[in-house]
mmCIF file of C-alpha atoms and ligand atoms in Angstrom:
data_model
loop_
_atom_site.group_PDB
_atom_site.id
_atom_site.type_symbol
_atom_site.label_atom_id
_atom_site.label_comp_id
_atom_site.label_asym_id
_atom_site.label_seq_id
_atom_site.Cartn_x
_atom_site.Cartn_y
_atom_site.Cartn_z
ATOM 1 C CA UNK A 225 -71.023 62.727 120.500
ATOM 2 C CA UNK A 226 -74.783 63.138 120.054
ATOM 3 C CA UNK A 227 -74.333 65.150 116.890
ATOM 4 C CA UNK A 228 -75.885 63.683 113.759
ATOM 5 C CA UNK A 229 -73.561 64.561 110.886
ATOM 6 C CA UNK A 230 -74.895 63.777 107.427
ATOM 7 C CA UNK A 231 -72.879 63.713 104.212
ATOM 8 C CA UNK A 232 -73.567 65.003 100.683
ATOM 9 C CA UNK A 233 -76.846 66.633 101.619
ATOM 10 C CA UNK A 234 -78.706 68.513 98.857
ATOM 11 C CA UNK A 235 -79.070 72.129 99.938
ATOM 12 C CA UNK A 236 -81.155 73.651 97.135
ATOM 13 C CA UNK A 237 -84.426 72.544 98.801
ATOM 14 C CA UNK A 238 -83.353 74.337 101.978
ATOM 15 C CA UNK A 239 -83.147 77.674 100.158
ATOM 16 C CA UNK A 240 -85.874 79.883 98.694
ATOM 17 C CA UNK A 241 -83.917 80.217 95.398
ATOM 18 C CA UNK A 242 -83.841 76.437 94.954
ATOM 19 C CA UNK A 243 -80.412 76.406 93.293
ATOM 20 C CA UNK A 244 -76.966 75.134 94.277
ATOM 21 C CA UNK A 245 -75.164 71.904 95.090
ATOM 22 C CA UNK A 246 -74.833 69.720 98.192
ATOM 23 C CA UNK A 247 -73.186 70.205 101.568
ATOM 24 C CA UNK A 248 -70.162 67.938 102.057
ATOM 25 C CA UNK A 249 -71.267 67.644 105.694
ATOM 26 C CA UNK A 250 -74.513 68.838 107.240
ATOM 27 C CA UNK A 251 -75.883 68.999 110.745
ATOM 28 C CA UNK A 252 -78.713 70.671 112.557
ATOM 29 C CA UNK A 253 -78.094 72.169 116.023
ATOM 30 C CA UNK A 254 -80.926 72.637 118.509
ATOM 31 C CA UNK A 255 -78.839 74.034 121.392
ATOM 32 C CA UNK A 256 -75.605 75.897 122.085
ATOM 33 C CA UNK A 257 -73.890 72.642 123.106
ATOM 34 C CA UNK A 258 -74.693 71.106 119.696
ATOM 35 C CA UNK A 259 -73.292 74.171 117.963
ATOM 36 C CA UNK A 260 -70.044 73.777 119.954
ATOM 37 C CA UNK A 261 -69.836 70.072 119.060
ATOM 38 C CA UNK A 262 -70.422 70.884 115.389
ATOM 39 C CA UNK A 263 -67.703 73.532 115.412
ATOM 40 C CA UNK A 264 -65.313 71.012 117.025
ATOM 41 C CA UNK A 265 -66.124 68.488 114.313
ATOM 42 C CA UNK A 266 -65.259 71.050 111.646
ATOM 43 C CA UNK A 267 -62.136 72.317 113.418
ATOM 44 C CA UNK A 268 -60.638 68.823 113.787
ATOM 45 C CA UNK A 269 -61.014 68.319 110.052
ATOM 46 C CA UNK A 270 -60.058 71.890 109.070
ATOM 47 C CA UNK A 271 -63.412 72.328 107.362
ATOM 48 C CA UNK A 272 -64.969 75.697 106.613
ATOM 49 C CA UNK A 273 -68.349 76.228 108.326
ATOM 50 C CA UNK A 274 -71.419 77.885 106.866
ATOM 51 C CA UNK A 275 -74.270 78.745 109.217
ATOM 52 C CA UNK A 276 -77.653 78.262 107.552
ATOM 53 C CA UNK A 277 -80.848 79.842 108.830
ATOM 54 C CA UNK A 278 -84.030 79.916 106.785
ATOM 55 C CA UNK A 279 -82.115 79.899 103.469
ATOM 56 C CA UNK A 280 -84.034 82.938 102.243
ATOM 57 C CA UNK A 281 -81.120 85.253 101.587
ATOM 58 C CA UNK A 282 -78.420 83.110 100.030
ATOM 59 C CA UNK A 283 -77.134 82.232 96.592
ATOM 60 C CA UNK A 284 -75.517 78.836 96.830
ATOM 61 C CA UNK A 285 -72.890 77.773 94.271
ATOM 62 C CA UNK A 286 -73.621 74.889 91.924
ATOM 63 C CA UNK A 287 -70.719 72.912 93.334
ATOM 64 C CA UNK A 288 -72.253 73.222 96.797
ATOM 65 C CA UNK A 289 -70.337 73.858 100.008
ATOM 66 C CA UNK A 290 -67.112 71.888 100.608
ATOM 67 C CA UNK A 291 -67.253 72.079 104.417
ATOM 68 C CA UNK A 292 -69.841 71.761 107.177
ATOM 69 C CA UNK A 293 -73.237 73.391 106.835
ATOM 70 C CA UNK A 294 -74.626 74.056 110.290
ATOM 71 C CA UNK A 295 -78.339 74.646 110.409
ATOM 72 C CA UNK A 296 -79.213 76.547 113.571
ATOM 73 C CA UNK A 297 -82.484 75.138 114.824
ATOM 74 C CA UNK A 298 -82.670 76.606 118.356
ATOM 75 C CA UNK A 299 -86.379 76.793 119.125
ATOM 76 C CA UNK A 300 -88.595 78.675 121.567
ATOM 77 C CA UNK A 301 -90.878 81.684 121.712
ATOM 78 C CA UNK A 302 -91.564 83.420 125.004
ATOM 79 C CA UNK A 303 -92.841 86.783 126.180
ATOM 80 C CA UNK A 304 -91.985 88.598 129.435
ATOM 81 C CA UNK A 305 -92.983 92.062 130.588
ATOM 82 C CA UNK A 306 -90.388 94.621 131.531
ATOM 83 C CA UNK A 307 -90.810 98.361 132.139
ATOM 84 C CA UNK A 308 -94.002 98.738 130.141
ATOM 85 C CA UNK A 309 -92.586 96.735 127.262
ATOM 86 C CA UNK A 310 -93.076 93.119 126.314
ATOM 87 C CA UNK A 311 -89.822 91.335 125.638
ATOM 88 C CA UNK A 312 -90.327 88.671 123.012
ATOM 89 C CA UNK A 313 -87.527 86.135 122.869
ATOM 90 C CA UNK A 314 -87.286 83.995 119.746
ATOM 91 C CA UNK A 315 -84.939 81.065 119.209
ATOM 92 C CA UNK A 316 -82.819 81.632 116.086
ATOM 93 C CA UNK A 317 -84.412 78.664 114.340
ATOM 94 C CA UNK A 318 -87.992 79.927 114.708
ATOM 95 C CA UNK A 319 -89.691 80.870 111.463
ATOM 96 C CA UNK A 320 -89.732 84.684 111.380
ATOM 97 C CA UNK A 321 -93.328 85.091 110.282
ATOM 98 C CA UNK A 322 -94.492 82.973 113.233
ATOM 99 C CA UNK A 323 -92.744 85.450 115.515
ATOM 100 C CA UNK A 324 -94.573 88.384 113.891
ATOM 101 C CA UNK A 325 -97.837 86.500 113.948
ATOM 102 C CA UNK A 326 -97.496 85.828 117.690
ATOM 103 C CA UNK A 327 -96.686 89.502 118.412
ATOM 104 C CA UNK A 328 -99.723 90.679 116.433
ATOM 105 C CA UNK A 329 -101.976 88.087 118.068
ATOM 106 C CA UNK A 330 -100.900 89.354 121.511
ATOM 107 C CA UNK A 331 -101.435 92.983 120.371
ATOM 108 C CA UNK A 332 -97.736 93.866 120.677
ATOM 109 C CA UNK A 333 -96.584 96.606 118.288
ATOM 110 C CA UNK A 334 -93.176 97.053 116.686
ATOM 111 C CA UNK A 335 -92.684 94.354 114.058
ATOM 112 C CA UNK A 336 -96.088 94.247 112.279
ATOM 113 C CA UNK A 337 -94.649 95.769 109.055
ATOM 114 C CA UNK A 338 -92.124 92.932 108.936
ATOM 115 C CA UNK A 339 -94.918 90.441 108.243
ATOM 116 C CA UNK A 340 -94.513 87.855 105.519
ATOM 117 C CA UNK A 341 -90.719 87.997 105.327
ATOM 118 C CA UNK A 342 -89.316 84.529 104.665
ATOM 119 C CA UNK A 343 -86.494 83.148 106.792
ATOM 120 C CA UNK A 344 -85.707 82.549 110.437
ATOM 121 C CA UNK A 345 -85.589 84.850 113.471
ATOM 122 C CA UNK A 346 -81.824 84.304 113.711
ATOM 123 C CA UNK A 347 -81.340 85.919 110.324
ATOM 124 C CA UNK A 348 -83.076 89.150 111.283
ATOM 125 C CA UNK A 349 -80.178 90.854 113.105
ATOM 126 C CA UNK A 350 -77.624 89.696 110.545
ATOM 127 C CA UNK A 351 -78.845 91.975 107.772
ATOM 128 C CA UNK A 352 -80.935 94.273 109.987
ATOM 129 C CA UNK A 353 -84.077 93.141 108.212
ATOM 130 C CA UNK A 354 -86.387 95.976 107.234
ATOM 131 C CA UNK A 355 -89.530 96.557 105.215
ATOM 132 C CA UNK A 356 -92.434 98.969 104.927
ATOM 133 C CA UNK A 357 -90.904 101.530 107.274
ATOM 134 C CA UNK A 358 -89.742 99.275 110.108
ATOM 135 C CA UNK A 359 -86.316 97.826 110.781
ATOM 136 C CA UNK A 360 -85.374 95.158 113.300
ATOM 137 C CA UNK A 361 -82.823 97.540 114.873
ATOM 138 C CA UNK A 362 -85.707 99.699 116.194
ATOM 139 C CA UNK A 363 -87.082 96.973 118.465
ATOM 140 C CA UNK A 364 -84.162 94.598 118.969
ATOM 141 C CA UNK A 365 -82.860 94.608 122.547
ATOM 142 C CA UNK A 366 -80.122 92.005 122.390
ATOM 143 C CA UNK A 367 -78.823 89.001 120.502
ATOM 144 C CA UNK A 368 -77.847 85.820 122.307
ATOM 145 C CA UNK A 369 -74.786 84.486 120.517
ATOM 146 C CA UNK A 370 -72.195 81.798 120.741
ATOM 147 C CA UNK A 371 -68.834 83.551 120.626
ATOM 148 C CA UNK A 372 -66.677 81.281 118.472
ATOM 149 C CA UNK A 373 -63.481 82.756 119.884
ATOM 150 C CA UNK A 374 -64.247 81.868 123.512
ATOM 151 C CA UNK A 375 -66.906 79.175 122.923
ATOM 152 C CA UNK A 376 -69.153 80.928 125.434
ATOM 153 C CA UNK A 377 -72.718 82.179 125.155
ATOM 154 C CA UNK A 378 -73.038 85.978 125.388
ATOM 155 C CA UNK A 379 -75.804 88.511 125.183
ATOM 156 C CA UNK A 380 -74.887 91.311 122.778
ATOM 157 C CA UNK A 381 -76.895 94.475 123.431
ATOM 158 C CA UNK A 382 -78.214 96.395 120.422
ATOM 159 C CA UNK A 383 -75.495 99.067 120.732
ATOM 160 C CA UNK A 384 -72.833 96.438 120.057
ATOM 161 C CA UNK A 385 -74.519 95.150 116.904
ATOM 162 C CA UNK A 386 -73.457 98.055 114.629
ATOM 163 C CA UNK A 387 -76.774 98.382 112.824
ATOM 164 C CA UNK A 388 -77.334 100.481 109.702
ATOM 165 C CA UNK A 389 -79.265 99.877 106.460
ATOM 166 C CA UNK A 390 -79.082 96.100 105.786
ATOM 167 C CA UNK A 391 -75.872 95.970 107.829
ATOM 168 C CA UNK A 392 -74.645 94.722 111.226
ATOM 169 C CA UNK A 393 -71.368 93.467 112.691
ATOM 170 C CA UNK A 394 -72.629 89.975 111.795
ATOM 171 C CA UNK A 395 -72.426 90.628 108.040
ATOM 172 C CA UNK A 396 -69.672 93.239 107.940
ATOM 173 C CA UNK A 397 -66.882 93.630 110.493
ATOM 174 C CA UNK A 398 -67.172 90.321 112.416
ATOM 175 C CA UNK A 399 -68.802 87.858 110.015
ATOM 176 C CA UNK A 400 -67.264 84.713 111.514
ATOM 177 C CA UNK A 401 -67.186 85.610 115.182
ATOM 178 C CA UNK A 402 -70.709 84.900 116.426
ATOM 179 C CA UNK A 403 -73.463 82.378 115.862
ATOM 180 C CA UNK A 404 -76.910 83.742 116.645
ATOM 181 C CA UNK A 405 -78.829 81.502 119.089
ATOM 182 C CA UNK A 406 -81.775 83.736 120.025
ATOM 183 C CA UNK A 407 -82.998 87.311 119.634
ATOM 184 C CA UNK A 408 -84.931 89.577 122.024
ATOM 185 C CA UNK A 409 -87.282 92.280 120.762
ATOM 186 C CA UNK A 410 -88.956 94.968 122.919
ATOM 187 C CA UNK A 411 -92.537 95.429 121.755
ATOM 188 C CA UNK A 412 -95.193 97.911 122.868
ATOM 189 C CA UNK A 413 -98.385 96.427 124.360
ATOM 190 C CA UNK A 414 -101.422 97.895 122.567
ATOM 191 C CA UNK A 415 -99.096 100.302 120.727
ATOM 192 C CA UNK A 416 -100.161 101.957 117.478
ATOM 193 C CA UNK A 417 -99.563 100.109 114.214
ATOM 194 C CA UNK A 418 -96.950 101.713 111.943
ATOM 195 C CA UNK A 419 -98.308 103.011 108.640
ATOM 196 C CA UNK A 420 -95.505 105.412 107.735
ATOM 197 C CA UNK A 421 -94.666 103.707 104.435
ATOM 198 C CA UNK A 422 -96.839 105.589 101.912
ATOM 199 C CA UNK A 423 -97.850 102.411 100.061
ATOM 200 C CA UNK A 424 -99.258 101.033 103.326
ATOM 201 C CA UNK A 425 -100.645 104.324 104.738
ATOM 202 C CA UNK A 426 -102.677 104.891 101.566
ATOM 203 C CA UNK A 427 -104.569 101.667 102.146
ATOM 204 C CA UNK A 428 -106.020 103.056 105.390
ATOM 205 C CA UNK A 429 -107.087 106.504 104.229
ATOM 206 C CA UNK A 430 -110.625 107.335 105.287
ATOM 207 C CA UNK A 431 -110.774 104.546 107.858
ATOM 208 C CA UNK A 432 -112.909 105.420 110.912
ATOM 209 C CA UNK A 433 -110.472 103.876 113.409
ATOM 210 C CA UNK A 434 -106.678 103.691 113.697
ATOM 211 C CA UNK A 435 -105.590 100.551 111.841
ATOM 212 C CA UNK A 436 -105.031 97.561 114.104
ATOM 213 C CA UNK A 437 -101.845 95.531 114.092
ATOM 214 C CA UNK A 438 -103.731 92.675 112.445
ATOM 215 C CA UNK A 439 -104.994 94.979 109.687
ATOM 216 C CA UNK A 440 -101.498 96.292 108.992
ATOM 217 C CA UNK A 441 -100.109 92.758 108.993
ATOM 218 C CA UNK A 442 -102.683 91.715 106.463
ATOM 219 C CA UNK A 443 -102.088 94.729 104.167
ATOM 220 C CA UNK A 444 -98.307 94.204 104.325
ATOM 221 C CA UNK A 445 -98.729 90.538 103.413
ATOM 222 C CA UNK A 446 -100.918 91.535 100.460
ATOM 223 C CA UNK A 447 -98.344 94.121 99.337
ATOM 224 C CA UNK A 448 -95.582 91.532 99.541
ATOM 225 C CA UNK A 449 -97.678 88.959 97.677
ATOM 226 C CA UNK A 450 -98.343 91.437 94.863
ATOM 227 C CA UNK A 451 -94.554 91.834 94.475
ATOM 228 C CA UNK A 452 -93.757 88.115 94.659
ATOM 229 C CA UNK A 453 -92.100 88.745 98.042
ATOM 230 C CA UNK A 454 -94.356 86.381 99.985
ATOM 231 C CA UNK A 455 -93.538 82.704 99.709
ATOM 232 C CA UNK A 456 -96.401 81.138 97.786
ATOM 233 C CA UNK A 457 -96.028 77.466 96.846
ATOM 234 C CA UNK A 458 -95.973 76.995 93.083
ATOM 235 C CA UNK A 459 -95.413 80.679 92.272
ATOM 236 C CA UNK A 460 -92.118 80.939 90.359
ATOM 237 C CA UNK A 461 -92.022 84.706 90.929
ATOM 238 C CA UNK A 462 -91.127 84.129 94.546
ATOM 239 C CA UNK A 463 -88.394 81.541 93.911
ATOM 240 C CA UNK A 464 -85.783 84.162 94.750
ATOM 241 C CA UNK A 465 -83.715 85.645 97.554
ATOM 242 C CA UNK A 466 -86.029 88.660 97.797
ATOM 243 C CA UNK A 467 -84.305 91.870 96.745
ATOM 244 C CA UNK A 468 -81.141 90.899 94.876
ATOM 245 C CA UNK A 469 -79.524 94.327 95.235
ATOM 246 C CA UNK A 470 -79.467 96.914 98.005
ATOM 247 C CA UNK A 471 -80.916 100.319 97.340
ATOM 248 C CA UNK A 472 -77.905 102.571 96.700
ATOM 249 C CA UNK A 473 -77.188 105.214 99.334
ATOM 250 C CA UNK A 474 -75.255 108.011 97.621
ATOM 251 C CA UNK A 475 -74.101 111.563 98.326
ATOM 252 C CA UNK A 476 -75.905 114.579 96.888
ATOM 253 C CA UNK A 477 -73.363 115.051 94.054
ATOM 254 C CA UNK A 478 -73.643 111.463 92.904
ATOM 255 C CA UNK A 479 -77.428 111.784 92.967
ATOM 256 C CA UNK A 480 -77.206 114.948 90.818
ATOM 257 C CA UNK A 481 -75.037 113.075 88.315
ATOM 258 C CA UNK A 482 -77.585 110.270 88.346
ATOM 259 C CA UNK A 483 -80.399 112.734 87.638
ATOM 260 C CA UNK A 484 -78.407 114.184 84.749
ATOM 261 C CA UNK A 485 -77.843 110.715 83.264
ATOM 262 C CA UNK A 486 -81.512 109.710 83.565
ATOM 263 C CA UNK A 487 -84.377 110.878 81.401
ATOM 264 C CA UNK A 488 -86.790 110.911 84.373
ATOM 265 C CA UNK A 489 -86.144 111.974 87.974
ATOM 266 C CA UNK A 490 -85.016 108.941 90.007
ATOM 267 C CA UNK A 491 -86.862 108.202 93.268
ATOM 268 C CA UNK A 492 -85.163 109.791 96.271
ATOM 269 C CA UNK A 493 -85.595 108.943 99.935
ATOM 270 C CA UNK A 494 -83.774 110.527 102.889
ATOM 271 C CA UNK A 495 -80.854 108.566 104.358
ATOM 272 C CA UNK A 496 -78.629 109.244 107.396
ATOM 273 C CA UNK A 497 -75.755 111.775 107.254
ATOM 274 C CA UNK A 498 -77.295 113.948 104.522
ATOM 275 C CA UNK A 499 -77.182 111.120 101.996
ATOM 276 C CA UNK A 500 -79.853 110.072 99.515
ATOM 277 C CA UNK A 501 -81.256 106.582 99.082
ATOM 278 C CA UNK A 502 -82.482 105.785 95.608
ATOM 279 C CA UNK A 503 -84.262 102.803 94.117
ATOM 280 C CA UNK A 504 -82.254 99.921 92.697
ATOM 281 C CA UNK A 505 -85.408 98.577 90.998
ATOM 282 C CA UNK A 506 -85.888 101.896 89.182
ATOM 283 C CA UNK A 507 -82.248 102.034 88.020
ATOM 284 C CA UNK A 508 -82.466 98.455 86.757
ATOM 285 C CA UNK A 509 -85.628 99.179 84.769
ATOM 286 C CA UNK A 510 -84.150 102.357 83.300
ATOM 287 C CA UNK A 511 -81.022 100.413 82.309
ATOM 288 C CA UNK A 512 -83.161 98.231 80.066
ATOM 289 C CA UNK A 513 -84.373 95.347 82.210
ATOM 290 C CA UNK A 514 -88.166 95.187 82.396
ATOM 291 C CA UNK A 515 -90.085 92.948 84.779
ATOM 292 C CA UNK A 516 -90.160 89.406 83.400
ATOM 293 C CA UNK A 517 -86.849 89.834 81.511
ATOM 294 C CA UNK A 518 -85.058 86.516 81.096
ATOM 295 C CA UNK A 519 -81.532 85.511 80.210
ATOM 296 C CA UNK A 520 -80.750 81.822 79.865
ATOM 297 C CA UNK A 521 -82.657 79.961 82.535
ATOM 298 C CA UNK A 522 -82.692 82.912 84.976
ATOM 299 C CA UNK A 523 -85.161 85.784 84.978
ATOM 300 C CA UNK A 524 -86.343 88.941 86.666
ATOM 301 C CA UNK A 525 -89.603 88.509 88.548
ATOM 302 C CA UNK A 526 -92.721 89.543 86.618
ATOM 303 C CA UNK A 527 -93.882 91.301 89.790
ATOM 304 C CA UNK A 528 -90.803 93.212 90.969
ATOM 305 C CA UNK A 529 -87.668 94.309 89.147
ATOM 306 C CA UNK A 530 -85.440 93.903 92.181
ATOM 307 C CA UNK A 531 -85.961 90.146 92.458
ATOM 308 C CA UNK A 532 -83.972 87.758 90.297
ATOM 309 C CA UNK A 533 -85.807 84.461 90.171
ATOM 310 C CA UNK A 534 -85.291 80.815 89.356
ATOM 311 C CA UNK A 535 -88.246 80.157 87.026
ATOM 312 C CA UNK A 536 -87.656 76.388 87.422
ATOM 313 C CA UNK A 537 -84.439 75.087 85.917
ATOM 314 C CA UNK A 538 -81.949 77.840 86.624
ATOM 315 C CA UNK A 539 -78.526 77.080 88.074
ATOM 316 C CA UNK A 540 -76.578 79.350 90.381
ATOM 317 C CA UNK A 541 -74.363 80.247 87.405
ATOM 318 C CA UNK A 542 -77.391 81.397 85.387
ATOM 319 C CA UNK A 543 -78.453 83.610 88.267
ATOM 320 C CA UNK A 544 -75.019 85.070 88.837
ATOM 321 C CA UNK A 545 -74.589 85.738 85.079
ATOM 322 C CA UNK A 546 -77.851 87.694 84.912
ATOM 323 C CA UNK A 547 -76.983 89.591 88.100
ATOM 324 C CA UNK A 548 -73.570 90.569 86.699
ATOM 325 C CA UNK A 549 -75.167 91.737 83.450
ATOM 326 C CA UNK A 550 -77.612 93.915 85.405
ATOM 327 C CA UNK A 551 -74.898 95.343 87.634
ATOM 328 C CA UNK A 552 -72.655 96.196 84.698
ATOM 329 C CA UNK A 553 -75.430 97.828 82.587
ATOM 330 C CA UNK A 554 -76.570 99.931 85.557
ATOM 331 C CA UNK A 555 -72.981 101.025 86.190
ATOM 332 C CA UNK A 556 -72.402 101.907 82.510
ATOM 333 C CA UNK A 557 -75.630 103.869 82.327
ATOM 334 C CA UNK A 558 -75.631 105.604 85.718
ATOM 335 C CA UNK A 559 -72.144 105.257 87.235
ATOM 336 C CA UNK A 560 -73.605 103.521 90.309
ATOM 337 C CA UNK A 561 -72.318 100.075 91.258
ATOM 338 C CA UNK A 562 -75.131 98.041 92.788
ATOM 339 C CA UNK A 563 -74.192 95.970 95.836
ATOM 340 C CA UNK A 564 -75.771 92.538 96.171
ATOM 341 C CA UNK A 565 -78.100 91.933 99.095
ATOM 342 C CA UNK A 566 -77.916 88.128 99.563
ATOM 343 C CA UNK A 567 -74.901 86.193 100.819
ATOM 344 C CA UNK A 568 -72.956 84.109 98.303
ATOM 345 C CA UNK A 569 -71.987 80.654 99.548
ATOM 346 C CA UNK A 570 -69.414 78.265 98.085
ATOM 347 C CA UNK A 571 -68.202 80.474 95.213
ATOM 348 C CA UNK A 572 -64.493 80.740 94.371
ATOM 349 C CA UNK A 573 -64.758 84.349 93.284
ATOM 350 C CA UNK A 574 -66.579 87.134 95.080
ATOM 351 C CA UNK A 575 -69.609 88.483 93.164
HETATM 352 N N1 EPU B 866 -89.719 100.325 91.782
HETATM 353 C C1 EPU B 866 -89.565 100.175 90.432
HETATM 354 N N2 EPU B 866 -89.893 98.981 89.862
HETATM 355 C C2 EPU B 866 -90.369 97.940 90.594
HETATM 356 C C3 EPU B 866 -90.536 98.099 91.968
HETATM 357 C C4 EPU B 866 -90.182 99.282 92.559
HETATM 358 O O1 EPU B 866 -89.115 101.093 89.736
HETATM 359 O O2 EPU B 866 -90.615 96.861 90.009
HETATM 360 C C5 EPU B 866 -89.304 101.587 92.428
HETATM 361 C C6 EPU B 866 -90.427 102.531 92.629
HETATM 362 O O3 EPU B 866 -89.948 103.804 92.334
HETATM 363 C C7 EPU B 866 -90.748 102.433 94.110
HETATM 364 C C8 EPU B 866 -89.396 102.110 94.702
HETATM 365 O O4 EPU B 866 -88.762 101.323 93.704
HETATM 366 O O5 EPU B 866 -91.241 103.637 94.588
HETATM 367 C C9 EPU B 866 -89.482 101.331 96.008
HETATM 368 O O6 EPU B 866 -90.114 100.094 95.738
HETATM 369 P P1 EPU B 866 -90.593 99.117 96.884
HETATM 370 O O7 EPU B 866 -91.473 99.828 97.812
HETATM 371 O O8 EPU B 866 -91.090 97.872 96.265
HETATM 372 O O9 EPU B 866 -89.268 98.836 97.695
HETATM 373 P P2 EPU B 866 -87.846 98.311 97.228
HETATM 374 O O10 EPU B 866 -86.875 99.429 97.399
HETATM 375 O O11 EPU B 866 -87.853 97.694 95.910
HETATM 376 C C10 EPU B 866 -87.309 97.585 99.689
HETATM 377 C C11 EPU B 866 -86.620 96.433 100.381
HETATM 378 C C12 EPU B 866 -87.553 95.224 100.441
HETATM 379 C C13 EPU B 866 -88.806 95.639 101.195
HETATM 380 C C14 EPU B 866 -89.458 96.826 100.457
HETATM 381 C C15 EPU B 866 -90.655 97.378 101.174
HETATM 382 C C16 EPU B 866 -84.248 96.636 99.941
HETATM 383 C C17 EPU B 866 -83.061 96.137 99.177
HETATM 384 N N3 EPU B 866 -85.407 96.075 99.657
HETATM 385 O O12 EPU B 866 -87.560 97.185 98.343
HETATM 386 O O13 EPU B 866 -86.902 94.204 101.184
HETATM 387 O O14 EPU B 866 -89.730 94.566 101.298
HETATM 388 O O15 EPU B 866 -88.505 97.905 100.360
HETATM 389 O O16 EPU B 866 -90.234 98.102 102.273
HETATM 390 O O17 EPU B 866 -84.095 97.519 100.794
HETATM 391 C C18 EPU B 866 -85.422 92.392 100.782
HETATM 392 O O18 EPU B 866 -84.545 93.052 101.340
HETATM 393 O O19 EPU B 866 -85.185 91.221 100.346
HETATM 394 C C19 EPU B 866 -86.736 92.958 100.624
HETATM 395 C C20 EPU B 866 -87.698 92.317 99.985
#
């Protein structure tokens, strides 16, 4: 077997939170065949498997992971034309922002607002990554996966991925079925840059030309940096998993009750099926947690209320304790139970 299996590997440095214990076994897979070998290794020993991408959306338990951590490192970026579109194929292990940077460099529109998001390309379909008015589900054509049931490589078209807000089959109905190997996105050559998110659109008011993809990329990166959502070495405010909670999507009656419970009108954004999306960050602030709030060794970012951070010496338990406190105060105050956005790895109890 050509697989290099390591033991007791510290995982905290492989995550953006920088917390959590070691992997009992660890391996990195650069091709489908390596993934199959790794799965065989785990199956023979009855070990649980956790698939690690860029480590930007996980909370890892202090005791670590008792099974095999499989880092998917399938590489490769290529572009082909098809029917007026450019199909960009990215290996799951490619750093996501390199993918966006390449698209923008080649003047291909469709993912420019997703600039500066930490993590790997393989993670993007899992939680249907979205920001500043774009979502991966708008451009994604298909996901190349290893089907763990049949041990074959398949191409899942978008329609089979079950996308909705921060959701796909990969993180909801079929979490253990597929391992993402590569993703294909259909981009528009010389297409217009998206500026539908008001915070971004405002930055281009009065401009004498339509903003270019590169200009939008740069403004999005600045916006993310100002919120601590751009990885900046040495900046504790971005030692996080990005947004810790999803924005609640509620029905009209629940939103009315929320309005009645609040002293100010909560933000409201349209959501599918007549529902209303509101702001988790706003609810958290109104429940008594200002930016920079700290509890034990964990804290809320000084730049954005939705990010719980590891200021330096936090453990996973510190982070989970603060997150539970926030969730319970928001529920007491507003009757809305916030759902976490990152994946929890190695914990005995669900969050
Ligand atoms: N707000 C506050 N306090 C804050 C920040 C925001 O009250 O500290 C309120 C404001 O009312 C603001 C509203 O929240 O109008 C929306 O804020 P923002 O534009 O920062 O977006 P968000 O809802 O906090 C979402 C995504 C981010 C994404 C941004 C930009 C989720 C869970 N989060 O955050 O995604 O970058 O929009 O599009 O949907 C992530 O998922 O990890 C992530 C960073």
